[in-house]
Coordinates of C-alpha atoms and ligand atoms in Angstrom, one line a residue:
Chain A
X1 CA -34.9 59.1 137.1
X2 CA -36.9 58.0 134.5
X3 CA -41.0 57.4 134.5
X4 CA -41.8 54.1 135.4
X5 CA -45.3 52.5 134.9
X6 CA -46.7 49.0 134.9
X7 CA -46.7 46.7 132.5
X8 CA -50.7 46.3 132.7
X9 CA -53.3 48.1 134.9
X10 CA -54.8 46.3 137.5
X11 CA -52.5 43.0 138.2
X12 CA -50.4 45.1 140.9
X13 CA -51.4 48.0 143.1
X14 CA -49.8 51.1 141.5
X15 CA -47.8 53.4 142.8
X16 CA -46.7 51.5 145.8
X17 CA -43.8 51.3 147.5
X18 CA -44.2 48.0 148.1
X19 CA -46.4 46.5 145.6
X20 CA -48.9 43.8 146.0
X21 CA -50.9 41.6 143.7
X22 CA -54.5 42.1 143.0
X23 CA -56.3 39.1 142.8
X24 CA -59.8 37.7 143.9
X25 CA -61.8 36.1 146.4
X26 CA -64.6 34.0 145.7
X27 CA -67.5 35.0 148.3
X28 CA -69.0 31.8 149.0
X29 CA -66.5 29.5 149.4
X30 CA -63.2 31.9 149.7
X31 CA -61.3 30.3 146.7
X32 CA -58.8 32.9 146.4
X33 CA -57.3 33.7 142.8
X34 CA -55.1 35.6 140.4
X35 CA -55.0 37.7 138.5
X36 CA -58.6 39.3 139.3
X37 CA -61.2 37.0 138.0
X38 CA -64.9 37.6 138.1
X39 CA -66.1 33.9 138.8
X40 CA -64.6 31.1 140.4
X41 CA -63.4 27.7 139.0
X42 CA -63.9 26.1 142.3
X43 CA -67.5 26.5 143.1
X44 CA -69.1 27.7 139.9
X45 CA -70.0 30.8 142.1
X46 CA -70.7 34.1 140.3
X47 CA -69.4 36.4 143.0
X48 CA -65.7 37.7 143.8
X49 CA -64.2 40.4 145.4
X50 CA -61.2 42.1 144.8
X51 CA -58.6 41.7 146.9
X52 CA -54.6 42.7 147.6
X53 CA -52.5 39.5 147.9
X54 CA -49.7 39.1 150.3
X55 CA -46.1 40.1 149.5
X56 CA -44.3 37.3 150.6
X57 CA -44.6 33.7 151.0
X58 CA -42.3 30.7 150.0
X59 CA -41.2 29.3 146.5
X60 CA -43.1 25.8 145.8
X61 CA -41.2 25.3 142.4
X62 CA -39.3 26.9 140.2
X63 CA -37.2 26.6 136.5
X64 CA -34.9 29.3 134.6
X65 CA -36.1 30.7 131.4
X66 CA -32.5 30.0 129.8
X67 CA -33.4 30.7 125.7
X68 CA -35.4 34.5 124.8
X69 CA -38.6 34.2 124.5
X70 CA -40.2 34.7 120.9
X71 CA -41.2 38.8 120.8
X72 CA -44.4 39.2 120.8
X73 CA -45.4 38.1 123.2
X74 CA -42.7 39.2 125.1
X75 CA -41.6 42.4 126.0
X76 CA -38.2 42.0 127.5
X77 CA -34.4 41.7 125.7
X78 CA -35.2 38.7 123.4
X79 CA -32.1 39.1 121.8
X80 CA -29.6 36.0 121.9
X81 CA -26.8 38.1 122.0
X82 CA -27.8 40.1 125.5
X83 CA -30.4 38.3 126.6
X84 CA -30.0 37.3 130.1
X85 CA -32.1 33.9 132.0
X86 CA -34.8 34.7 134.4
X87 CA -35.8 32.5 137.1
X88 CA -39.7 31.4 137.0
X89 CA -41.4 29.9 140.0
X90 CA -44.7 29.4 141.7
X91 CA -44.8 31.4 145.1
X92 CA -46.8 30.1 148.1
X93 CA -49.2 32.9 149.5
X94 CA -50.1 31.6 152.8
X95 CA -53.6 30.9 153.2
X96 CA -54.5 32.3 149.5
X97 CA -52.9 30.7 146.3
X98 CA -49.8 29.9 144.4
X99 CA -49.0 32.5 142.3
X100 CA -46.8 32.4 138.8
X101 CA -43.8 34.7 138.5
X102 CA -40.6 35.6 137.4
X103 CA -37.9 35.4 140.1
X104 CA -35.2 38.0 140.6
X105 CA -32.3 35.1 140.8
X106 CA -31.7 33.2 138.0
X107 CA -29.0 30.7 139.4
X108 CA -29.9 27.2 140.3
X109 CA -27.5 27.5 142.9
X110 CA -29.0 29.8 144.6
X111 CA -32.6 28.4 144.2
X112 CA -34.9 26.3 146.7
X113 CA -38.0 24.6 147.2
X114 CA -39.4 26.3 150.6
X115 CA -37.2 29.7 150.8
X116 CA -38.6 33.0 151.6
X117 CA -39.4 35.3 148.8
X118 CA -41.1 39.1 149.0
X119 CA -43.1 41.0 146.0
X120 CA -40.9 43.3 144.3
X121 CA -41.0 45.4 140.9
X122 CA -38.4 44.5 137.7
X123 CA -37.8 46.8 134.5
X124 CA -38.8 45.0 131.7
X125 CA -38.4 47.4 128.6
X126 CA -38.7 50.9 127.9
X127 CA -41.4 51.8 125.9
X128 CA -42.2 54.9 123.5
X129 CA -42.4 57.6 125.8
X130 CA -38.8 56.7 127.3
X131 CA -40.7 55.1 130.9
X132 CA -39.0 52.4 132.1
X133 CA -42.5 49.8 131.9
X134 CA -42.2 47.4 135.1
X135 CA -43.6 44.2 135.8
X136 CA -43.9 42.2 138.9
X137 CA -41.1 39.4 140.5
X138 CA -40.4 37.8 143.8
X139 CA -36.9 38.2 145.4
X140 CA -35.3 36.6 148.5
X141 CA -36.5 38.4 151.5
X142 CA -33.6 40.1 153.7
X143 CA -33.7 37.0 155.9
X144 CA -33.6 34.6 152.8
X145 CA -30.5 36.4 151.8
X146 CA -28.6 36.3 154.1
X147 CA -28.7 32.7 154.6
Chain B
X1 CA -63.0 -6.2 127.1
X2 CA -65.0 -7.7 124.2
X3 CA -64.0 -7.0 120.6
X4 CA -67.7 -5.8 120.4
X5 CA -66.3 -2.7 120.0
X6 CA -64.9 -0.7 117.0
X7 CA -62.4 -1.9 114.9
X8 CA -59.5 0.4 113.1
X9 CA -58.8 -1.2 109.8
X10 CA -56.2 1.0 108.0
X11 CA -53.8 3.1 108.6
X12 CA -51.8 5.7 106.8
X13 CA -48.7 8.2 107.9
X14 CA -46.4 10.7 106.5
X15 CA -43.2 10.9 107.7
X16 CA -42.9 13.4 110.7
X17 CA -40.1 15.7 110.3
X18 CA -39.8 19.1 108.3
X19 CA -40.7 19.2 104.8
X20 CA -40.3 22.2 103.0
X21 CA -42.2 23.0 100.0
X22 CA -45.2 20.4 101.5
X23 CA -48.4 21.6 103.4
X24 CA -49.2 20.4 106.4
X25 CA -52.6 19.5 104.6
X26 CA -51.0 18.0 101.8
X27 CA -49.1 15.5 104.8
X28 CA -52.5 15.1 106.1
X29 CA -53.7 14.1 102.5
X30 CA -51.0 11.6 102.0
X31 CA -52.0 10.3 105.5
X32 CA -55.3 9.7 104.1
X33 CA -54.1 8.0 101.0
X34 CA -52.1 5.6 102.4
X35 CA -54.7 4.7 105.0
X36 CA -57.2 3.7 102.2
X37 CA -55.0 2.2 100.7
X38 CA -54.0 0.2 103.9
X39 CA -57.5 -0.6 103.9
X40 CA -58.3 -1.3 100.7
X41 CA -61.0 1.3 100.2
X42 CA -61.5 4.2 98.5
X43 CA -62.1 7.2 99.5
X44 CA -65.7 7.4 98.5
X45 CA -66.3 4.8 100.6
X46 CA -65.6 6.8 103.8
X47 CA -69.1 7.8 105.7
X48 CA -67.4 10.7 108.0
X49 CA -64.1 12.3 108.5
X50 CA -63.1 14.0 112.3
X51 CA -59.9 15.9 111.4
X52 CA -58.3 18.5 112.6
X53 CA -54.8 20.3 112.9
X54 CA -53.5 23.1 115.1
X55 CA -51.3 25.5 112.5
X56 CA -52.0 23.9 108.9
X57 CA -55.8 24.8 108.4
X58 CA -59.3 23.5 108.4
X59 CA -59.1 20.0 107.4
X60 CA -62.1 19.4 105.4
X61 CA -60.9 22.0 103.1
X62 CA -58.9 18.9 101.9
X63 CA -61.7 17.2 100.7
X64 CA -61.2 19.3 97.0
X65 CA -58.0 16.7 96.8
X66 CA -59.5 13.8 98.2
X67 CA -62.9 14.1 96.2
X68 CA -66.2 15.7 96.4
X69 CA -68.1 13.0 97.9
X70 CA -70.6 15.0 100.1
X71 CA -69.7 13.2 103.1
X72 CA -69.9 14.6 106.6
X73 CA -66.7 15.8 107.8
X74 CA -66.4 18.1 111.3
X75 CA -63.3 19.6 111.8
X76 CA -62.0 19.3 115.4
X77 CA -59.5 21.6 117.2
X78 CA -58.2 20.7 120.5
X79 CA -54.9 21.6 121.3
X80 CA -52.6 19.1 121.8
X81 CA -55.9 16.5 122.0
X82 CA -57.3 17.1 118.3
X83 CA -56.0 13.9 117.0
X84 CA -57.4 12.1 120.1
X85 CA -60.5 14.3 120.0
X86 CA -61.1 13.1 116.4
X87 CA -60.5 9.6 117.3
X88 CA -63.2 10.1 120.1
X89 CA -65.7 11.2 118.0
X90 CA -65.2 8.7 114.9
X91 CA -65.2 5.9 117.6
X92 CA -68.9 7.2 119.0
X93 CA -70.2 8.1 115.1
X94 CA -69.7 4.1 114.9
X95 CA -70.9 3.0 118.6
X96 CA -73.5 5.1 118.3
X97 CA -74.9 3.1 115.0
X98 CA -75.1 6.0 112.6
X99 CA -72.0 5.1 110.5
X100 CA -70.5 2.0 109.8
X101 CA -66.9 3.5 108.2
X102 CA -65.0 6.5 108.8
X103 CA -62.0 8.2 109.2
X104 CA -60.1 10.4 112.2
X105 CA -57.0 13.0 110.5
X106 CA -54.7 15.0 112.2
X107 CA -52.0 16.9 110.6
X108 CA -49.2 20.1 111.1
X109 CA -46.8 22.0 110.0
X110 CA -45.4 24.6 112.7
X111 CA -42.8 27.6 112.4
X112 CA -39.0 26.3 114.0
X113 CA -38.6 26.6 117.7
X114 CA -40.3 27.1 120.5
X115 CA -44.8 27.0 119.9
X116 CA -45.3 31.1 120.1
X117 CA -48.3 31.2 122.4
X118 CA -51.1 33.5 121.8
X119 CA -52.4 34.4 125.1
X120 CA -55.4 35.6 124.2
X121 CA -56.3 32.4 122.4
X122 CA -55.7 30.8 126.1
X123 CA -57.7 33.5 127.9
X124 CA -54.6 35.1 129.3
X125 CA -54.1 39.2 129.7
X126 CA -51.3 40.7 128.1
X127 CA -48.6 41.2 130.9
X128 CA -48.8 37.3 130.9
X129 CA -47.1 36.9 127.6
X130 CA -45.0 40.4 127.7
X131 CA -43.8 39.6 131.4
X132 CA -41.7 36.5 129.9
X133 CA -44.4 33.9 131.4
X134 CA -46.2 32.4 128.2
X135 CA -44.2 29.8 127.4
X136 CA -45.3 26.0 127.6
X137 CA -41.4 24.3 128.3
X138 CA -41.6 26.6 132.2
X139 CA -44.3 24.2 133.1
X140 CA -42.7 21.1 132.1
X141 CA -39.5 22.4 134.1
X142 CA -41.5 23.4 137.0
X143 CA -43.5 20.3 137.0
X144 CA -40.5 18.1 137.0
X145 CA -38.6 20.1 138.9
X146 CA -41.3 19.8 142.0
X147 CA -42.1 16.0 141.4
X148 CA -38.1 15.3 141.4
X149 CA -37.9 17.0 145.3
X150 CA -41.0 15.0 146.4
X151 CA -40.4 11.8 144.9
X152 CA -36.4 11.6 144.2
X153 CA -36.3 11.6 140.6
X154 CA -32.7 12.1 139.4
X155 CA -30.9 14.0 136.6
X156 CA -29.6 11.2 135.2
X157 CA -32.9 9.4 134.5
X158 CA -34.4 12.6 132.8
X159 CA -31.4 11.7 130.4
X160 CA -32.1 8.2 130.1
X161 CA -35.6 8.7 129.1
X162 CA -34.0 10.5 126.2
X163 CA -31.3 7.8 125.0
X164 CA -34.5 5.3 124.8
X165 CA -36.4 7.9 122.7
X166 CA -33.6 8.6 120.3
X167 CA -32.3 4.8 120.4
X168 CA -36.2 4.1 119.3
X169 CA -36.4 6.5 116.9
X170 CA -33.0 5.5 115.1
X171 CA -35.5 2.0 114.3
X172 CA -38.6 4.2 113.0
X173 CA -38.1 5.3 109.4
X174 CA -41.7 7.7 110.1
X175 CA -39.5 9.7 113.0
X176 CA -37.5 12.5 112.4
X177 CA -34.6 12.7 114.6
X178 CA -32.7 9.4 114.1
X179 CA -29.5 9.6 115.4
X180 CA -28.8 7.6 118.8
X181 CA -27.9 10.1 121.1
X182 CA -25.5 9.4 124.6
X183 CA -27.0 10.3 128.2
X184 CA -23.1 13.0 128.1
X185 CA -24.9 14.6 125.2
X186 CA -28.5 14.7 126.3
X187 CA -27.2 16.2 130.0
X188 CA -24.9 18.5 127.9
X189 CA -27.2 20.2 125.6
X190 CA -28.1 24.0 126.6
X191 CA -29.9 24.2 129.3
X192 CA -33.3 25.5 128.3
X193 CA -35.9 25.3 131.5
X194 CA -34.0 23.6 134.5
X195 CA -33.7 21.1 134.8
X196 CA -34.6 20.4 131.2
X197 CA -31.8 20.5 128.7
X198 CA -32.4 21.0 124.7
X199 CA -32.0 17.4 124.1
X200 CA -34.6 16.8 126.5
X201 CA -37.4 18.4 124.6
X202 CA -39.4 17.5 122.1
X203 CA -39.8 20.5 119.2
X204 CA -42.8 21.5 117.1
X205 CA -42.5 19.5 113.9
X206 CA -44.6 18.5 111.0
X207 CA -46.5 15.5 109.9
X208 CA -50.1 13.6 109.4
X209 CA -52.0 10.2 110.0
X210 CA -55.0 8.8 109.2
X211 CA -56.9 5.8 110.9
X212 CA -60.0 4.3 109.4
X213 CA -62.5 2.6 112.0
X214 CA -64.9 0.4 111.2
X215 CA -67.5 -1.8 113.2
X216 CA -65.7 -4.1 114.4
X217 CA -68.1 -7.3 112.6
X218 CA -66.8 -5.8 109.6
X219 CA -63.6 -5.5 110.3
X220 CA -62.2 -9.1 108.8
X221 CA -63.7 -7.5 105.3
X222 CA -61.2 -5.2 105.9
X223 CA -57.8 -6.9 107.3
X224 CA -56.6 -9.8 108.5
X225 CA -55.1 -8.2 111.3
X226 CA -57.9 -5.6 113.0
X227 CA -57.0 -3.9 116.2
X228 CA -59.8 -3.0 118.7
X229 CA -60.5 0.2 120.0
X230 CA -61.4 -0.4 123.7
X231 CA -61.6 2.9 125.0
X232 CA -61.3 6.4 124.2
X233 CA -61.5 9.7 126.6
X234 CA -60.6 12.9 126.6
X235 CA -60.7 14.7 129.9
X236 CA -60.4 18.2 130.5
X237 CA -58.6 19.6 134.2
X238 CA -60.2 19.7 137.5
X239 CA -59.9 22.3 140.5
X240 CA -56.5 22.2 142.0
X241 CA -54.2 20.2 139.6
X242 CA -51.0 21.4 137.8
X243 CA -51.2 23.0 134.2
X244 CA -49.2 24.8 132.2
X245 CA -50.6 28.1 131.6
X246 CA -51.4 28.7 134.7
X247 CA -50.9 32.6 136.6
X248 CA -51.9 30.8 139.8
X249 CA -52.5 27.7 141.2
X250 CA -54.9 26.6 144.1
X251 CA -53.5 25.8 147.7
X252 CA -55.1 22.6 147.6
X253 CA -54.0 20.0 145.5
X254 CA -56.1 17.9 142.9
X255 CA -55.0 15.2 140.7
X256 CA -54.6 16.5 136.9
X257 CA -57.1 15.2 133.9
X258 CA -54.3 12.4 132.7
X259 CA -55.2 10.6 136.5
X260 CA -59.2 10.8 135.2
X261 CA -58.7 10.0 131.7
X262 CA -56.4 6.7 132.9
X263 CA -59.2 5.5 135.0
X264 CA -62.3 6.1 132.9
X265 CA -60.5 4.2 130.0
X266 CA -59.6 1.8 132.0
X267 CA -63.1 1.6 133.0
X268 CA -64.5 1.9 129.3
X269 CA -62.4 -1.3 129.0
X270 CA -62.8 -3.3 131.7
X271 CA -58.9 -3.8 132.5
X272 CA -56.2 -2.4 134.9
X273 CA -52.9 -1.4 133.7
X274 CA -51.5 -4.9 134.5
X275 CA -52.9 -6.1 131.6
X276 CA -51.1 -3.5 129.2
X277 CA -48.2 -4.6 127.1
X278 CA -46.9 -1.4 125.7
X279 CA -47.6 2.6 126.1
X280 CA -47.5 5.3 123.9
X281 CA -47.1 8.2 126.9
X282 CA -47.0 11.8 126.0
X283 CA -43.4 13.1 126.5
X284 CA -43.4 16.1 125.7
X285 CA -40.3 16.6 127.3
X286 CA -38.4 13.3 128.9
X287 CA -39.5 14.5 132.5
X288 CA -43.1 14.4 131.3
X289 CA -42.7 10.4 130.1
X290 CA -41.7 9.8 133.8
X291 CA -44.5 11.7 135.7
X292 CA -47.4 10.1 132.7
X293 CA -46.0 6.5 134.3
X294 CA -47.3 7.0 137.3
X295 CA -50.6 9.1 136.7
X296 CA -51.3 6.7 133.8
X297 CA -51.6 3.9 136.7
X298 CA -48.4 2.3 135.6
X299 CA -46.1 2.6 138.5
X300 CA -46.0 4.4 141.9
X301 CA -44.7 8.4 142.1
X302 CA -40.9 7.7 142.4
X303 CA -40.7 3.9 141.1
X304 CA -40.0 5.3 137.8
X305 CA -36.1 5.9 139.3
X306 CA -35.6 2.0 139.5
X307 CA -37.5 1.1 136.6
X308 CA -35.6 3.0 134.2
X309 CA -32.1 2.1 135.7
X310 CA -33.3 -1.2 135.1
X311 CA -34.6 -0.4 131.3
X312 CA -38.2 -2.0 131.7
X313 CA -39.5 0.9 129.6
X314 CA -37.1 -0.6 126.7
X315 CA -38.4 -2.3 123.8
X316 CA -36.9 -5.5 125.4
X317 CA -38.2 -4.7 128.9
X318 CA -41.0 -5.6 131.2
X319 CA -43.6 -2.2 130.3
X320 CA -41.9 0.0 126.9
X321 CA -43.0 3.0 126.7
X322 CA -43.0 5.1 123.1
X323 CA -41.0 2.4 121.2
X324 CA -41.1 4.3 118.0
X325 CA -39.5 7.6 119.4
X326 CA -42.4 9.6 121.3
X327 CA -42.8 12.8 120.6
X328 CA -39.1 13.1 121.3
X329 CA -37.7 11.7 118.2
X330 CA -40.8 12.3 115.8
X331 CA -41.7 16.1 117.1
X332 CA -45.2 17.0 117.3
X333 CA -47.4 18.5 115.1
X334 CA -49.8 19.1 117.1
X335 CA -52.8 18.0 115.2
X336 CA -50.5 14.9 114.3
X337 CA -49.3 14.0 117.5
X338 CA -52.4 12.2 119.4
X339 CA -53.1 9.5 116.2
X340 CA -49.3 8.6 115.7
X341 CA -49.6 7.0 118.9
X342 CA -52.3 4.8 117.9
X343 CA -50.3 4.1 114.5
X344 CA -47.1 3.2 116.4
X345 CA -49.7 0.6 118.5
X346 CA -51.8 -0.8 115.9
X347 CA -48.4 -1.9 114.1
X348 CA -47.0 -3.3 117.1
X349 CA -50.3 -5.3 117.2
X350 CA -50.2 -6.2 114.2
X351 CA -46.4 -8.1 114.9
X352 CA -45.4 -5.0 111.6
X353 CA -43.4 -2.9 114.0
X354 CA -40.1 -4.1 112.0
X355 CA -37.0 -3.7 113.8
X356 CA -38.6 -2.1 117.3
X357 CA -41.1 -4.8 117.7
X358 CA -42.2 -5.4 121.2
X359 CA -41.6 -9.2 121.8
X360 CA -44.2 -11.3 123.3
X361 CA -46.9 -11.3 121.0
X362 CA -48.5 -8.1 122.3
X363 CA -52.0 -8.2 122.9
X364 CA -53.0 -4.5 124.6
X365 CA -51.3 -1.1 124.0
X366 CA -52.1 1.8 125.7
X367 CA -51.5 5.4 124.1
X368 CA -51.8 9.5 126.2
X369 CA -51.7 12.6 124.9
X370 CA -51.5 16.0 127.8
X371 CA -51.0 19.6 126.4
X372 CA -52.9 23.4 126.9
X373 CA -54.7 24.0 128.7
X374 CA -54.8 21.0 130.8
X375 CA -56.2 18.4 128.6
X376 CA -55.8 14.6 128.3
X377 CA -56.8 11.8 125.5
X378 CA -56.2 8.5 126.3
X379 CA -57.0 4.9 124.1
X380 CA -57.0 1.8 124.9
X381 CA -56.4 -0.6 122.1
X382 CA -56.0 -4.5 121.9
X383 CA -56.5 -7.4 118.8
Ligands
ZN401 ZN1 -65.9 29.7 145.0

């Protein structure tokens, strides 16, 4: 199996087997954000802590990238003739913060406002050095699934 | 509201569209031109210039086409707000008493399809843009796609927003897509951010405007037919509303800068959005057009379904909304965008909209711009 390595330092914890987000808490009024930010748009406050974010919470909306991107900025397959749609949502974090993402599923169908998603790790190209370079998604927990 | 106020006494567009072999500072120059001559001045007469464009360069270099004159001109860059920043600030050079006659510019000219964000430029880190997140047309089909589970928008009205756009823009010889289009082929088109189809998004475009203000005592040595500026804001975001660009969003919910910028004009003016007779709302995609209703002040969140079915947001109906095309049919140039709203309203105040006037005699028209990162302009104008 190939190297893998994230797509940026510092926006997941790496290596993991199961990944988490790294964002920040405001110390005074607990504002949580992501990724890491040193202040906090909230309170004005100067003061934040890192913090890991939690791996699953619940889809509060979501679309599907259905053209490629233009390349830069992205890294993935923005060619027409393979490129394949992506789901995009927001992800509730209980008690922290919505965070954006990309979504493993890609079919309306099969998408809901309210279901069950869990942090999980997608290739998204492979770079120079022949490492497969990951970045971060949320998939339909076990329990999601299987509805 | 009192016609104490400032007065906009010419006006001056080039057609929006794409125009090979032309600048998007030359369309801003050709803006300018026909303003004056809208006017009747010349261009020596101008005190101050507020223009701006997003992709097309710095507009005061256009002063070596206009004439050296020496006046002062600021260049303003604002996202999608320039044109309405620009219009802000020409309004208070006059309120304030230092000038007596200026003008506001906006112009364009972007590359085809969709706006390639520079994340940087937006404060983002690089895994935003690589990860396949950076792209403006997710939040409109994230945006929609929550406000249509919470407040029972349908498909089929995201389509009909479009068929008025186009239908409008078919009348407006300024716009540049003017073929009528069906709600079969607006709902058919590739799907590019569900629930938004291609059809219902506006693209990056090209195009200028120019608007001259003037105190409003002078303005009769202008015109015949001066239109009052009554208010004009520009409001950035506040903690907990939905923008685009955005890696997270807070738990708590707040409303977005459009809701502030409605109210303080409204303020500014001293009326409520009963009194409004037409409204220039940004629609960036046709999803956008329905939520701006509401946070405008123009309807409840999920009265838009009814309203539409109906066709009050028809030229013929009860409240129309971007009768010459919106952003839909004309594009936006960014730079361009904000001020062709104000054009489309000072025509159909004037009674010169042509074949998409507003009947009734309109006396107020209302006009909102929302893009990156989060940023509103809205003005209030009346005769
Ligand atoms: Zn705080």
């Amino acid at each position: 199996m190939s190297e893998r390595v994230p797509v940026e330092a510092g926006v997941f914890t790496w290596p993991a087997d199961e990944p988490r987000l790294l964002g920040s808490r405001c110390t005074n009024c607990d504002n949580h954000m992501f990724p890491v930010q040193d202040t906090c748009p909230r309170c004005s406050g100067g003061e934040t802590e890192t913090v890991e974010l939690g791996r699953t919470g619940t889809l509060w909306t979501w679309t599907v990238q259905g053209y490629p991107p233009k390349s830069p900025p992205y890294a993935g397959d923005a060619d027409p003739k393979t490129f394949e749609p992506y789901g995009v949502g927001y992800v509730e974090l209980p008690g922290q913060v919505k965070v954006e993402s990309r979504l493993t599923v890609n079919n309306p169908d099969e998408l809901e406002i309210g279901m069950e998603l869990e942090l999980v790790l997608v290739p998204l190209y492979t770079n120079d050095d022949g490492a497969e370079v990951v970045t971060f998604a949320f998939a339909p927990t076990a329990k999601a699934a299987s509805l | 509201m009192s016609n104490e106020d400032i007065a906009i006494v010419g006006i001056g567009m080039h057609e929006f569209g794409r125009h090979p072999g032309v600048s998007g500072m030359d369309q801003g120059v050709i803006a300018v031109r026909r303003a004056l001559a809208d006017a009747g001045v010349e261009w020596k007469d101008m005190q101050f210039a507020f223009g701006g464009s997003q992709a097309a360069g710095a507009a005061d270099t256009m002063v070596s086409k206009l004439g050296l004159t020496g006046l002062q001109f600021i260049n303003v860059m604002n996202g999608c707000a320039t044109g309405g920043s620009a219009l802000f600030s020409a309004y208070n050079s006059i309120k304030s008493g230092m000038f007596d006659l200026g003008i506001a510019i906006g112009f364009d000219k972007h590359e085809r399809g969709a706006f390639r964000i520079d994340t940087k430029k937006h404060g983002l880190a690089d895994w935003y843009g690589a990860s396949g997140l950076a792209l403006t047309t997710q939040f409109f089909g994230m945006k929609i796609n929550r406000y249509m589970h919470e407040h029972g928008i349908s498909d089929s009205t995201l389509a009909k927003v479009g068929v008025k756009a186009f239908k409008n823009g078919s009348m407006n010889p300024m716009a540049w897509r003017r073929r009528p289009l069906s709600e079969e082929e607006i709902t058919q088109s590739a799907m590019l951010s569900y629930p938004l189809t291609q059809y219902m998004f506006c693209s990056p475009g090209e195009g200028g405007v120019a608007l001259i203000l003037a105190k409003a005592s002078d303005a009769h040595k202008y015109t015949d037919t001066p239109v009052f500026l009554n208010a004009a804001v520009v409001r950035s975001r506040r903690f907990g509303s939905f923008e685009v660009m955005a890696p997270h969003l807070a738990l708590e919910h707040g409303v977005g800068p459009t809701v502030d910028a409605s109210k303080a004009a409204f303020e500014m003016a001293g009326i409520g959005p009963d009194d409004v007779d037409l409204a220039q709302l940004q629609d960036t995609e046709t999803g956008a057009e329905i939520m701006h209703m509401a946070e405008n002040g123009f309807c409840k969140d999920g009265e838009q379904e009814e309203m539409i079915a109906l066709g009050e947001t028809e030229i013929g109906g009860r409240f129309p909304v971007n009768t010459d095309g919106g952003c839909l049919a004309n594009g936006e140039p960014v730079g361009a965008s904000g001020l062709r709203q104000v054009y489309e309203n000072v025509l159909q105040l004037r009674g010169d909209a042509g074949p998409r006037q507003v009947p009734g005699d309109p006396k107020v028209a209302y006009t909102h711009v929302y893009g990156a990162p989060g940023i509103s302009g809205v003005n209030i104008l009346s005769r």
